[in-house]
PDB file of C-alpha atoms and ligand atoms in Angstrom:
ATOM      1  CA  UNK A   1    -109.010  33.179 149.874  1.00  0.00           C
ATOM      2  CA  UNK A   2    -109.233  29.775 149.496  1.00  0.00           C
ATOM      3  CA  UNK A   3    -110.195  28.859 145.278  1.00  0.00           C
ATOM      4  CA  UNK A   4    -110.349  25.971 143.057  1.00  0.00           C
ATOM      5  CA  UNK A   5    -109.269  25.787 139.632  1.00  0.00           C
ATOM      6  CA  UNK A   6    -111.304  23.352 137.375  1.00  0.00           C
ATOM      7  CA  UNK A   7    -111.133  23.108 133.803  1.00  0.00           C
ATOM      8  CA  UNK A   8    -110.198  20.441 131.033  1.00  0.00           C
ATOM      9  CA  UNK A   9    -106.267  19.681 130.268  1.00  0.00           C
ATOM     10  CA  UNK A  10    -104.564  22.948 128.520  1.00  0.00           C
ATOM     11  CA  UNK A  11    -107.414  25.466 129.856  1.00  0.00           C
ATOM     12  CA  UNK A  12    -105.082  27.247 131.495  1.00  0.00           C
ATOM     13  CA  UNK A  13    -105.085  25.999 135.248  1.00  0.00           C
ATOM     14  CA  UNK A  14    -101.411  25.744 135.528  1.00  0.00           C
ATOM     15  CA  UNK A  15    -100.810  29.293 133.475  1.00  0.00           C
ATOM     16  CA  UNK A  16    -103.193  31.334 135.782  1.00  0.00           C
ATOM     17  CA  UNK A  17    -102.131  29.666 138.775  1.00  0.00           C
ATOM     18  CA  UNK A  18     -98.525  31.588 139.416  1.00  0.00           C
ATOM     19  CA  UNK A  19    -100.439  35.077 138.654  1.00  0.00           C
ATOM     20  CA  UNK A  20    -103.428  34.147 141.092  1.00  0.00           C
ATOM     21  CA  UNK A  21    -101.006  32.828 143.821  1.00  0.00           C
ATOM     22  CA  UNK A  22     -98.288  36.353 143.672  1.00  0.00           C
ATOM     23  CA  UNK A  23    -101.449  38.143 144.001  1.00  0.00           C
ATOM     24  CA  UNK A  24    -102.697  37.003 146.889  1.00  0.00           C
ATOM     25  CA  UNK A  25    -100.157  35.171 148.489  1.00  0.00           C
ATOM     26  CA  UNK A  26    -101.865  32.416 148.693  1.00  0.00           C
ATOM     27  CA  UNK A  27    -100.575  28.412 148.160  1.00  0.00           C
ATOM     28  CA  UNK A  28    -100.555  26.442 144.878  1.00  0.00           C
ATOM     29  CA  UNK A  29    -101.579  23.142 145.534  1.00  0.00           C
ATOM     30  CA  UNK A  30    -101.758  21.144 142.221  1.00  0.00           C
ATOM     31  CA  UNK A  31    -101.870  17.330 142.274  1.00  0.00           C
ATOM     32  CA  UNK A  32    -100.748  16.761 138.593  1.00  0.00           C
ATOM     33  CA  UNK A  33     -97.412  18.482 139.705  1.00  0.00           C
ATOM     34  CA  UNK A  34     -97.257  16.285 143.077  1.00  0.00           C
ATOM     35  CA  UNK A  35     -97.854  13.251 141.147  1.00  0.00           C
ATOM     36  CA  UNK A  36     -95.191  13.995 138.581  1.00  0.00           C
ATOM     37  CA  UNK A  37     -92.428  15.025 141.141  1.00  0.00           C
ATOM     38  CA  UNK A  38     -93.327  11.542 143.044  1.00  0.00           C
ATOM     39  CA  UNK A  39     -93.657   9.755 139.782  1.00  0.00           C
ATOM     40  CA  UNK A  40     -89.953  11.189 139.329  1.00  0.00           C
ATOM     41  CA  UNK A  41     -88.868  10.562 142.744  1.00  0.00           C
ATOM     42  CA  UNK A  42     -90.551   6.556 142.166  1.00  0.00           C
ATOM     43  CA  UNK A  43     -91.737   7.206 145.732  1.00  0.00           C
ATOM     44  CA  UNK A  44     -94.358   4.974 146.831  1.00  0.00           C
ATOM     45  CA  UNK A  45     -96.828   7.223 145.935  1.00  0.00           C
ATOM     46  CA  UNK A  46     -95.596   7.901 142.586  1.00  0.00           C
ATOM     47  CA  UNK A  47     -95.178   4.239 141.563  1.00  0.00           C
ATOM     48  CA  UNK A  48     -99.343   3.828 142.630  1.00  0.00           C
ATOM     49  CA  UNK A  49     -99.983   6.794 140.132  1.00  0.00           C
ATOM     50  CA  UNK A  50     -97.712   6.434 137.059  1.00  0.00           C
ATOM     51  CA  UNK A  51     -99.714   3.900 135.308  1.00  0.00           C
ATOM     52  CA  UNK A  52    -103.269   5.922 135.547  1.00  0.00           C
ATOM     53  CA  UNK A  53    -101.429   8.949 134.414  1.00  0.00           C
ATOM     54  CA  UNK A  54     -99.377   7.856 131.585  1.00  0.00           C
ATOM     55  CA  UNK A  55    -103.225   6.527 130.365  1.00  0.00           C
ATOM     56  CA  UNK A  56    -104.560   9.688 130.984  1.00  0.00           C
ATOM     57  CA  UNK A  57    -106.556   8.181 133.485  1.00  0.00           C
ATOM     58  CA  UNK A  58    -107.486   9.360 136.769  1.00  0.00           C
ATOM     59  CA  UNK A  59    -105.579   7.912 140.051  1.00  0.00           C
ATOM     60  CA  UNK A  60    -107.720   6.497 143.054  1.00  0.00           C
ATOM     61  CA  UNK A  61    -109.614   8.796 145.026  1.00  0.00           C
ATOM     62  CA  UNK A  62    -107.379   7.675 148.240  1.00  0.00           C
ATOM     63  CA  UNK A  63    -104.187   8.806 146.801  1.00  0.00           C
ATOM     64  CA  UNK A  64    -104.939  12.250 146.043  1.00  0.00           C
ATOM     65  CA  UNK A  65    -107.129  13.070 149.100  1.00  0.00           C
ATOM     66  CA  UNK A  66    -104.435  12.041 151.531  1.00  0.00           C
ATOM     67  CA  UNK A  67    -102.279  14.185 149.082  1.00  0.00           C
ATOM     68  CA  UNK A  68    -103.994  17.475 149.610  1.00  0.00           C
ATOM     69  CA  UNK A  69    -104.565  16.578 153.494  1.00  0.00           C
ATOM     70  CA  UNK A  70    -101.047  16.506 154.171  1.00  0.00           C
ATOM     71  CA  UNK A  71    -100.886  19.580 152.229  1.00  0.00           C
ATOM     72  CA  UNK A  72    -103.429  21.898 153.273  1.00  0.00           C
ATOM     73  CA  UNK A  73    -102.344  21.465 157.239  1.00  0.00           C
ATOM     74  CA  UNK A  74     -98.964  23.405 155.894  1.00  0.00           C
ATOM     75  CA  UNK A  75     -98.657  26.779 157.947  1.00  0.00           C
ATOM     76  CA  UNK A  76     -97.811  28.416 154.447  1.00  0.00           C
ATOM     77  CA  UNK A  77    -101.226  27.416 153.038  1.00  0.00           C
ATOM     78  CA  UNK A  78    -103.006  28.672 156.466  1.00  0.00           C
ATOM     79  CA  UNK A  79    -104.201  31.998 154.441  1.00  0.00           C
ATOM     80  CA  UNK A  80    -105.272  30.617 151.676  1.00  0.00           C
ATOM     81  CA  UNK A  81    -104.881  28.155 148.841  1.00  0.00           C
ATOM     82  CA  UNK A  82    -105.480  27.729 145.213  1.00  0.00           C
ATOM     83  CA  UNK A  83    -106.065  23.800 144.367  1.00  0.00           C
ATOM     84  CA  UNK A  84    -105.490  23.068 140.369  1.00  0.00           C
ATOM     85  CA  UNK A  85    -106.629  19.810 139.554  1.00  0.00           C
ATOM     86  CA  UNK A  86    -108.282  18.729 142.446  1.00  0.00           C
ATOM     87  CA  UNK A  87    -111.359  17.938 143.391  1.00  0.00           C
ATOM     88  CA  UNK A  88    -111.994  15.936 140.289  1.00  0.00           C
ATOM     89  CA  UNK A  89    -114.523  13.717 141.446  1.00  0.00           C
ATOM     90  CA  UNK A  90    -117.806  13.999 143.534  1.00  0.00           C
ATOM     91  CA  UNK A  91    -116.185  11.792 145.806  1.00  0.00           C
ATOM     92  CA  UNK A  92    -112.868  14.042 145.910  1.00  0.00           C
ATOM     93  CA  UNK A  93    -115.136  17.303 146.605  1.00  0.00           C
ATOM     94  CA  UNK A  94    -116.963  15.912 149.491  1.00  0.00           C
ATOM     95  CA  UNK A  95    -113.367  14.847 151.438  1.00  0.00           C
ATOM     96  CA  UNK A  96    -112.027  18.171 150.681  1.00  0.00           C
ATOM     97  CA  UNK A  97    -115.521  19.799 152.642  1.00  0.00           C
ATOM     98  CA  UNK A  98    -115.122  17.085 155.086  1.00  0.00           C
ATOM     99  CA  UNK A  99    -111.146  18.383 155.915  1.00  0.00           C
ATOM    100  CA  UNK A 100    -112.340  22.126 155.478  1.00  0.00           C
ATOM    101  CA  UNK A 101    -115.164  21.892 157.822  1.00  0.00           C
ATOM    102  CA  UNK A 102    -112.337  20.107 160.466  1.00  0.00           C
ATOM    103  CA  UNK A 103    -110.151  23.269 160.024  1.00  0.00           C
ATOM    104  CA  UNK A 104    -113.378  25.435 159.814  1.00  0.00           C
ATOM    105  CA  UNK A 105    -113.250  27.036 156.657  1.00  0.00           C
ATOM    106  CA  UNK A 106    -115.120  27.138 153.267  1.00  0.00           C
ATOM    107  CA  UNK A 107    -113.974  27.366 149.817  1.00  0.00           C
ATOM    108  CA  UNK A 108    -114.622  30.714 148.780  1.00  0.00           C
ATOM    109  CA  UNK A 109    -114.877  30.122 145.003  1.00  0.00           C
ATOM    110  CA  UNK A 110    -115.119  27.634 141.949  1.00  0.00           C
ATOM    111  CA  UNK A 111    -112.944  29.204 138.906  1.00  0.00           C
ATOM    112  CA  UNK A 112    -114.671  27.260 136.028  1.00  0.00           C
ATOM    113  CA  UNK A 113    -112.245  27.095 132.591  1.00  0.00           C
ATOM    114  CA  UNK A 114    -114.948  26.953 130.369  1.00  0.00           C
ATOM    115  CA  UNK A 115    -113.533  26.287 126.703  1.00  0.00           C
ATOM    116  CA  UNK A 116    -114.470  23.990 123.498  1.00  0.00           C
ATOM    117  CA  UNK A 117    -112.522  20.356 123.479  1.00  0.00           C
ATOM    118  CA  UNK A 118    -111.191  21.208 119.553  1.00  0.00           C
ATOM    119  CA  UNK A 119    -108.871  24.010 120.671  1.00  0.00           C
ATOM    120  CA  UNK A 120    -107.135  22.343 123.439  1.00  0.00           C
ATOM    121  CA  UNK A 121    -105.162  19.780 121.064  1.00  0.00           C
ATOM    122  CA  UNK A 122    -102.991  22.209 119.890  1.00  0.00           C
ATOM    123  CA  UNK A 123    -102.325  23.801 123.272  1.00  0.00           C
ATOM    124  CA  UNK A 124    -101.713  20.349 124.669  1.00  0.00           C
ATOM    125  CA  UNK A 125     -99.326  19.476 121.862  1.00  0.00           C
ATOM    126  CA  UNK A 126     -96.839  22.873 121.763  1.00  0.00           C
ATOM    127  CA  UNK A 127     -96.776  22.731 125.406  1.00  0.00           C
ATOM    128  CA  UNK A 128     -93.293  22.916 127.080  1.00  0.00           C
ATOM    129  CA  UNK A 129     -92.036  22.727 130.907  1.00  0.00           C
ATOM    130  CA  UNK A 130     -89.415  23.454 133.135  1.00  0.00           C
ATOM    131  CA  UNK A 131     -89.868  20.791 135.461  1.00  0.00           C
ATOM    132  CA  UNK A 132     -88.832  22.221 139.098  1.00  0.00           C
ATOM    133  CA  UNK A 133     -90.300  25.418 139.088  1.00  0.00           C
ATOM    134  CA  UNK A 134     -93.764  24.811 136.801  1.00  0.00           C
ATOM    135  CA  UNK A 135     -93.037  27.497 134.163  1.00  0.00           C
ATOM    136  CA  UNK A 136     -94.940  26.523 131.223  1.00  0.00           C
ATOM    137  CA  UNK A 137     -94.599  27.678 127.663  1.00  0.00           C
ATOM    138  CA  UNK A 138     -96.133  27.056 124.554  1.00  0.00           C
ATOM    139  CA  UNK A 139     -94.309  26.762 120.981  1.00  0.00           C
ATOM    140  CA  UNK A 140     -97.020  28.897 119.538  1.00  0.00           C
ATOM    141  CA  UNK A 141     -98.680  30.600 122.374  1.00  0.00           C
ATOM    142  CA  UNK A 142     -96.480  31.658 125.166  1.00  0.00           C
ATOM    143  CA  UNK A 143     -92.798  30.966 123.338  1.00  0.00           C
ATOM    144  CA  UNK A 144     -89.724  30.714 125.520  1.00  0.00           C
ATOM    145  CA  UNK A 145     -86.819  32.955 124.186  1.00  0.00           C
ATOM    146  CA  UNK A 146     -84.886  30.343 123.226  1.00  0.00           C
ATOM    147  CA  UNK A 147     -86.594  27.161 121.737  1.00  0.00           C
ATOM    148  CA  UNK A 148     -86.362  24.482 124.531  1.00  0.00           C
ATOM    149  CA  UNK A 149     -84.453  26.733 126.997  1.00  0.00           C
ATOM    150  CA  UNK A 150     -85.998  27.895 130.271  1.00  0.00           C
ATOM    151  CA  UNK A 151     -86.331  32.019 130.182  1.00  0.00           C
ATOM    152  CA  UNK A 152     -84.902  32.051 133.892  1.00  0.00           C
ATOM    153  CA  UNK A 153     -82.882  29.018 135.149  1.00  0.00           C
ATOM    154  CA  UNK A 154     -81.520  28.633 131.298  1.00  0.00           C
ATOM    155  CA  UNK A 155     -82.385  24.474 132.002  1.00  0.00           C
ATOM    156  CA  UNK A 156     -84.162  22.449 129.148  1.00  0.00           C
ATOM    157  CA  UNK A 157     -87.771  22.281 128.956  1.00  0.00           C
ATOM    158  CA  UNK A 158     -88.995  19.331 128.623  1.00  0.00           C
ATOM    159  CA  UNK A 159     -92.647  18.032 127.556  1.00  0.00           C
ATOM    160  CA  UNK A 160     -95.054  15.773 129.540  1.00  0.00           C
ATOM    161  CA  UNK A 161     -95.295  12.273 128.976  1.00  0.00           C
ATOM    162  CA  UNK A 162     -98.957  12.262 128.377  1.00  0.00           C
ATOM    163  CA  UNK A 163     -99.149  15.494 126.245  1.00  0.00           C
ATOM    164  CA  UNK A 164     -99.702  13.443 123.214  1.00  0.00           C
ATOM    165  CA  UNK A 165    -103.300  13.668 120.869  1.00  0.00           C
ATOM    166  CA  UNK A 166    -103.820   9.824 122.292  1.00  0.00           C
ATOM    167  CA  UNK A 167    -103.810  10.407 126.197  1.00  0.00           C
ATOM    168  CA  UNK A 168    -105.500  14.004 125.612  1.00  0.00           C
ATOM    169  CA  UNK A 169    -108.678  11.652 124.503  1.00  0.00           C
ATOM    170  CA  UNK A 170    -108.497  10.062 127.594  1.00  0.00           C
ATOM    171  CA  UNK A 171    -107.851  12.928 129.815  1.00  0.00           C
ATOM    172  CA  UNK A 172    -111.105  14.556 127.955  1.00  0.00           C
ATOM    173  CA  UNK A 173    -113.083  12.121 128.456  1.00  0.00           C
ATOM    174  CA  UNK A 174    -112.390  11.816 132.141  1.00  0.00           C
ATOM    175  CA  UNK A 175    -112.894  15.472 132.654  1.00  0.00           C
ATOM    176  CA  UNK A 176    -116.246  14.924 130.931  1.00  0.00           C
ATOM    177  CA  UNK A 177    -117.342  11.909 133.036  1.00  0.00           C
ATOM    178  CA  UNK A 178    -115.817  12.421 136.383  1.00  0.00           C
ATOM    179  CA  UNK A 179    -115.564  16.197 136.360  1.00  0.00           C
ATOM    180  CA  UNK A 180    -118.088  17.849 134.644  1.00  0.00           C
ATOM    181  CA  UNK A 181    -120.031  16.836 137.879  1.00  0.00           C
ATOM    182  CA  UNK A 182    -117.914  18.160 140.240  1.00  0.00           C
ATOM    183  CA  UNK A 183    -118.859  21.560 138.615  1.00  0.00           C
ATOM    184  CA  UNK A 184    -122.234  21.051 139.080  1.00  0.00           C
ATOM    185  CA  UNK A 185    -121.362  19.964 142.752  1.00  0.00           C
ATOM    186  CA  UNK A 186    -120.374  23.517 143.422  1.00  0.00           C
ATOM    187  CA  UNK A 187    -122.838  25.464 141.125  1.00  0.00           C
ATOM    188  CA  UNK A 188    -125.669  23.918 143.166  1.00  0.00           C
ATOM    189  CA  UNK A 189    -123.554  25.582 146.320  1.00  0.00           C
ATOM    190  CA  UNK A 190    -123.424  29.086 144.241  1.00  0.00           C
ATOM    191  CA  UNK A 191    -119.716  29.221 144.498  1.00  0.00           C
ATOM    192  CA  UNK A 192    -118.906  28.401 140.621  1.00  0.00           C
ATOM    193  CA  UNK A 193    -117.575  31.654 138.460  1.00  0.00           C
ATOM    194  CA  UNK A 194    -117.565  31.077 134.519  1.00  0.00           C
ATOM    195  CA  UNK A 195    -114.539  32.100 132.679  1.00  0.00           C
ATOM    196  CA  UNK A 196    -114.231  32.321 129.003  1.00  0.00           C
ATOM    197  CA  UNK A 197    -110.723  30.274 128.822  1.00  0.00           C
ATOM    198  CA  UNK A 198    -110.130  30.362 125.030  1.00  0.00           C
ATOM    199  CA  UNK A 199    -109.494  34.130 125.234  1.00  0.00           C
ATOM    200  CA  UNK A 200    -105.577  34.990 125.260  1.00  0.00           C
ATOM    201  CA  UNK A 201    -104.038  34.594 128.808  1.00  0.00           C
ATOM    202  CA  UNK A 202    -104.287  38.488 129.409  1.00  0.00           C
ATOM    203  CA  UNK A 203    -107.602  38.630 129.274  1.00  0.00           C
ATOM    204  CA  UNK A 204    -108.040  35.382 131.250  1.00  0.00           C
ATOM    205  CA  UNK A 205    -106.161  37.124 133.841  1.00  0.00           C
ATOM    206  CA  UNK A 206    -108.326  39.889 133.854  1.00  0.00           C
ATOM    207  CA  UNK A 207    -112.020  38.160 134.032  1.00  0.00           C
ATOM    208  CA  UNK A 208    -110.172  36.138 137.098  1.00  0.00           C
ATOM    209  CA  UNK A 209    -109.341  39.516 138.466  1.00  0.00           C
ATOM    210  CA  UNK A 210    -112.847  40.815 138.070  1.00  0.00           C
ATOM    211  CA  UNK A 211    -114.042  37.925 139.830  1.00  0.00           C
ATOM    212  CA  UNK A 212    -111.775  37.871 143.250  1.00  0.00           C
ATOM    213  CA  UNK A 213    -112.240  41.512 143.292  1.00  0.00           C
ATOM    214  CA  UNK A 214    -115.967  41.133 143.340  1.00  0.00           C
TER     215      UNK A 214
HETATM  216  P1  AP5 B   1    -102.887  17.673 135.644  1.00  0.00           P
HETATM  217  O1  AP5 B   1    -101.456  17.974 135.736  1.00  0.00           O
HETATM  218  O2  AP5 B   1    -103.816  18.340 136.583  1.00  0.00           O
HETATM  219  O3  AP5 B   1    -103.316  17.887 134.144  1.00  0.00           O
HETATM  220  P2  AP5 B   1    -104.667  18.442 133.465  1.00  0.00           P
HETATM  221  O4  AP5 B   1    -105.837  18.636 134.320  1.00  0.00           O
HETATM  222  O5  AP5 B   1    -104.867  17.524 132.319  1.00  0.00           O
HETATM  223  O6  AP5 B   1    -104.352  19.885 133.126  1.00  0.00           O
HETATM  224  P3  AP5 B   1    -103.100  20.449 132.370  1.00  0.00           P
HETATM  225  O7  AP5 B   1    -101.991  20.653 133.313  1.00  0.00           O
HETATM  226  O8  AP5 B   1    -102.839  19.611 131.150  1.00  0.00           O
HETATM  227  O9  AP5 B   1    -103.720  21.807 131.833  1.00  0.00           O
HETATM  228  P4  AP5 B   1    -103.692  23.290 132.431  1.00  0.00           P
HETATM  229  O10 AP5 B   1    -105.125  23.721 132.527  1.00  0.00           O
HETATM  230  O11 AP5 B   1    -102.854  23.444 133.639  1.00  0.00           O
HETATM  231  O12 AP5 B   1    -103.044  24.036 131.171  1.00  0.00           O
HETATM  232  P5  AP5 B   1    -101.788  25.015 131.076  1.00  0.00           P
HETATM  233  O13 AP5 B   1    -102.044  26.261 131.851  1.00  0.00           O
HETATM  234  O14 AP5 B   1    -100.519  24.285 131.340  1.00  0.00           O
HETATM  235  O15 AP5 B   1    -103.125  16.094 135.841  1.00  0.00           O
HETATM  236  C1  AP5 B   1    -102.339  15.138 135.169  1.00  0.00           C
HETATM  237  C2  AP5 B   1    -102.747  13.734 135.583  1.00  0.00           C
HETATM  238  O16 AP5 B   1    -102.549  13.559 137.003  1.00  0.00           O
HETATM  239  C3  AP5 B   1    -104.228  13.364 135.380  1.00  0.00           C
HETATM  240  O17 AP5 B   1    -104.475  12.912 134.070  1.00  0.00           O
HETATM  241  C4  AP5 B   1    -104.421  12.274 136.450  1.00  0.00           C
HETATM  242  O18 AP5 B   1    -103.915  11.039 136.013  1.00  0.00           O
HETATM  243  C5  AP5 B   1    -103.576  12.760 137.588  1.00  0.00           C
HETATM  244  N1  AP5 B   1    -104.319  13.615 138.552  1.00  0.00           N
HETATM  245  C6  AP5 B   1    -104.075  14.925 138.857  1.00  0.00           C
HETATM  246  N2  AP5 B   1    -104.954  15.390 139.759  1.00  0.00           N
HETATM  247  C7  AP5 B   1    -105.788  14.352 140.049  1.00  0.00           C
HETATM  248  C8  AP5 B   1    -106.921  14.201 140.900  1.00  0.00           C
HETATM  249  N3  AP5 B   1    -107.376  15.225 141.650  1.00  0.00           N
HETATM  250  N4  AP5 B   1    -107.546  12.989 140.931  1.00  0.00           N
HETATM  251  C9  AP5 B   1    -107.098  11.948 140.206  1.00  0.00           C
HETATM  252  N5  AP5 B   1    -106.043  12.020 139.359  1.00  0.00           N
HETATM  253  C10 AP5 B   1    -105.385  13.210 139.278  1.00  0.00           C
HETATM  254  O19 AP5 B   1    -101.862  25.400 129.515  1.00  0.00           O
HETATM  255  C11 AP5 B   1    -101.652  24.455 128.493  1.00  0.00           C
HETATM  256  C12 AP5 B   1    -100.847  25.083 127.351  1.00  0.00           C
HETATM  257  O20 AP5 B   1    -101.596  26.124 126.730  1.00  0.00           O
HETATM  258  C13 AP5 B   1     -99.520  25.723 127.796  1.00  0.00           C
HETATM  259  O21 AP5 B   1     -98.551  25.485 126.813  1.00  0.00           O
HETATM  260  C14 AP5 B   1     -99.854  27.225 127.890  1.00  0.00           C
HETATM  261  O22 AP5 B   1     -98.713  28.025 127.596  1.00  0.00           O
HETATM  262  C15 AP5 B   1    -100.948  27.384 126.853  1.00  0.00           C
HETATM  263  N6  AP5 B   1    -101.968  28.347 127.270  1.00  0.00           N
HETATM  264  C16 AP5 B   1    -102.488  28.487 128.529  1.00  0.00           C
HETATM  265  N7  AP5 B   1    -103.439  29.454 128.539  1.00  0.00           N
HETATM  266  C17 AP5 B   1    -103.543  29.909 127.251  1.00  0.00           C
HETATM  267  C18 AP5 B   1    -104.385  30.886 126.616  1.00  0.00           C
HETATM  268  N8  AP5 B   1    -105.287  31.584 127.334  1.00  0.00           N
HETATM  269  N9  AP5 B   1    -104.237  31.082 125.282  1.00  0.00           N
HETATM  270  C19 AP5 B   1    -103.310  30.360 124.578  1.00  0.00           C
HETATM  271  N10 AP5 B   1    -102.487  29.434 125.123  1.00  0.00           N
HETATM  272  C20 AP5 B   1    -102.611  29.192 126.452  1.00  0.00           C
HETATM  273 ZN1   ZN B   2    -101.713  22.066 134.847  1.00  0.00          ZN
END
């Protein structure tokens, strides 16, 4: 299957990713994690992006296109993939159909995290990381067994630079702008399934379930 993942920050892209990708076996492509690792690395690539994203702004179209082209050629993500985060602009959506229609394949379906702005400061703000492999916890939420201590690797977790009430404004209102139309991009193609995202991650997992079963 090949899916997309759109929703605002904290819907839970990044926690239903891992479940949706064991499932199937299909790829996890998620730009906000390349971007970090090259913001890390200071690649190139990463020194382009780190200003837009400490702002909560997006980065250029350019950046993340090429991004996901590299990515998608991968034999690993020949079966499938799930992209989190991307598109997030028309302009973003309409490369990705251009590069799919190259490799002659379709996007089988739009996952839409549909949830109400006022709960996501709280998930944004108890969120915690383990920085190579994804995990994500929450203080609240989804708690790690020991505070600040990864469950598996027993490394620190650390939280993201732009986690803060200030750049989740920004973030928000980008989603609302650049996104929100993205959604309609794919609703007007029939592909777009509504999920109710504020729900506990079980039962997130569950409606997702219902829908790639369907
Ligand atoms: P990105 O990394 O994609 O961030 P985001 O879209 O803001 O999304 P988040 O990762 O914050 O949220 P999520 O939905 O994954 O939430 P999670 O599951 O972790 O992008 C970062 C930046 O990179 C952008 O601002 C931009 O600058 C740049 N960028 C990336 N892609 C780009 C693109 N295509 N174009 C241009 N720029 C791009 O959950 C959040 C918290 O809530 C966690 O603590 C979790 O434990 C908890 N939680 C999750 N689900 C539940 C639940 N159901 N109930 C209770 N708690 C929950
Ligand atoms: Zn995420």
């Amino acid at each position: 299957k090949r899916l997309i993942l759109i929703g605002p920050p904290g819907s839970g892209k990044g926690t239903q990713s891992p479940i949706i990708k064991d499932e199937y076996c299909l790829c996890h492509l998620a730009t906000g994690d390349m971007l970090r690792a090259a913001v890390a690395a200071k690649t190139p690539l990463g020194l382009k992006a780190k200003e837009a994203m400490d702002k909560g702004e997006l980065v250029s179209d350019d950046l993340v296109v090429g991004i996901i082209d590299e990515a998608i050629k991968k034999p690993s993500c020949q079966k499938g993939f799930i992209l989190d985060g991307f598109p997030r602009t028309e302009v973003q959506a309409q490369k990705l159909d251009e590069t799919l229609a190259k490799h002659g394949v379709k996007v089988d379906k739009v996952l839409n995290f549909a949830i109400d702005d006022a709960i996501l400061e709280e998930r944004i703000t108890g969120r915690w990381i383990h920085p190579s492999s994804g995990r994500t916890y929450h203080t609240k939420f989804a708690p790690p067994k020991t505070p600040g201590v990864d469950d598996v690797t027993g490394e620190p977790l650390i939280q993201r630079k732009d986690d803060t009430a200030g750049v989740l404004k920004s973030r928000l209102e980008a989603f609302h702008k650049q996104t929100e139309p993205v959604i309609r991009y794919y609703s007007q193609k029939g592909l777009v399934a509504d999920l109710h995202a504020e729900k506990p991650p079980k039962e997130v997992s569950a409606e997702v379930q219902k829908v790639l079963s369907s």
